[in-house]
Amino acid sequence: HNMALVNSFERVGIQKVKVEGEADLLLRQITRKFGSFPKATRQRIQTATSAQLETWSLNILDAETLDEVFLDGC
């Protein structure tokens, strides 16, 4: 079996693309649910970790306000 090996630079690139996709999806979800949002919210999402984005993407399902999306313990 031939297995493609991914070097560390490719792995970092793949992770970056994954996080950018997660951030874009969350921004679209927020726009759909809450309408417009502050520029600081976009910046916060675009600089978030994958783990944060995953938490926030789950939080949005139950959030009634934008602030509730960013709670850590939902």
Tab-separated table of C-alpha atoms in Angstrom:
chain	number	residue	atom	x	y	z
A	1	HIS	CA	0.000	0.000	0.000
A	2	ASN	CA	1.227	3.447	-0.860
A	3	MET	CA	0.592	5.949	1.894
A	4	ALA	CA	0.969	9.633	1.252
A	5	LEU	CA	3.175	11.231	3.826
A	6	VAL	CA	2.352	14.735	4.944
A	7	ASN	CA	5.213	16.826	6.197
A	8	SER	CA	4.860	19.275	9.075
A	9	PHE	CA	4.502	22.289	6.768
A	10	GLU	CA	1.655	20.627	4.897
A	11	ARG	CA	0.028	19.607	8.182
A	12	VAL	CA	0.119	23.218	9.397
A	13	GLY	CA	-1.359	24.382	6.104
A	14	ILE	CA	-4.137	21.820	6.273
A	15	GLN	CA	-4.951	22.831	9.863
A	16	LYS	CA	-5.012	26.515	8.888
A	17	VAL	CA	-7.467	25.846	6.056
A	18	LYS	CA	-9.637	23.761	8.418
A	19	VAL	CA	-9.756	26.532	11.028
A	20	GLU	CA	-10.527	29.164	8.378
A	21	GLY	CA	-13.426	27.016	7.163
A	22	GLU	CA	-14.746	26.584	10.709
A	23	ALA	CA	-14.529	30.350	11.262
A	24	ASP	CA	-16.331	31.113	8.002
A	25	LEU	CA	-19.111	28.685	8.877
A	26	LEU	CA	-19.581	30.210	12.337
A	27	LEU	CA	-19.693	33.719	10.860
A	28	ARG	CA	-22.420	32.611	8.443
A	29	GLN	CA	-24.360	30.961	11.291
A	30	ILE	CA	-24.151	34.122	13.403
A	31	THR	CA	-25.267	36.290	10.494
A	32	ARG	CA	-28.205	33.990	9.834
A	33	LYS	CA	-29.290	33.846	13.483
A	34	PHE	CA	-28.521	37.356	14.739
A	35	GLY	CA	-28.048	39.539	11.658
A	36	SER	CA	-25.231	42.045	11.714
A	37	PHE	CA	-22.583	41.879	14.400
A	38	PRO	CA	-19.655	44.033	15.623
A	39	LYS	CA	-16.337	44.006	13.777
A	40	ALA	CA	-14.704	42.802	17.004
A	41	THR	CA	-16.791	39.621	16.790
A	42	ARG	CA	-15.392	38.852	13.331
A	43	GLN	CA	-11.848	39.457	14.588
A	44	ARG	CA	-12.421	37.250	17.615
A	45	ILE	CA	-13.669	34.400	15.454
A	46	GLN	CA	-10.902	34.757	12.885
A	47	THR	CA	-8.221	34.504	15.575
A	48	ALA	CA	-9.844	31.670	17.537
A	49	THR	CA	-8.514	28.161	17.933
A	50	SER	CA	-10.228	25.161	16.411
A	51	ALA	CA	-11.401	24.109	19.881
A	52	GLN	CA	-12.964	27.514	20.539
A	53	LEU	CA	-14.699	27.492	17.176
A	54	GLU	CA	-16.100	24.043	17.853
A	55	THR	CA	-17.464	25.148	21.244
A	56	TRP	CA	-18.984	28.315	19.820
A	57	SER	CA	-20.493	26.432	16.871
A	58	LEU	CA	-22.287	24.167	19.328
A	59	ASN	CA	-23.256	27.061	21.607
A	60	ILE	CA	-25.024	28.867	18.762
A	61	LEU	CA	-27.623	26.113	18.630
A	62	ASP	CA	-29.034	27.140	22.039
A	63	ALA	CA	-27.888	30.762	22.251
A	64	GLU	CA	-30.537	33.434	22.456
A	65	THR	CA	-28.006	36.276	22.296
A	66	LEU	CA	-24.667	36.768	20.581
A	67	ASP	CA	-22.927	36.900	23.963
A	68	GLU	CA	-24.221	33.418	24.784
A	69	VAL	CA	-22.403	32.030	21.726
A	70	PHE	CA	-19.069	32.869	23.334
A	71	LEU	CA	-19.711	31.303	26.747
A	72	ASP	CA	-17.175	28.611	27.597
A	73	GLY	CA	-19.388	26.341	29.657
A	74	CYS	CA	-22.510	25.809	27.520
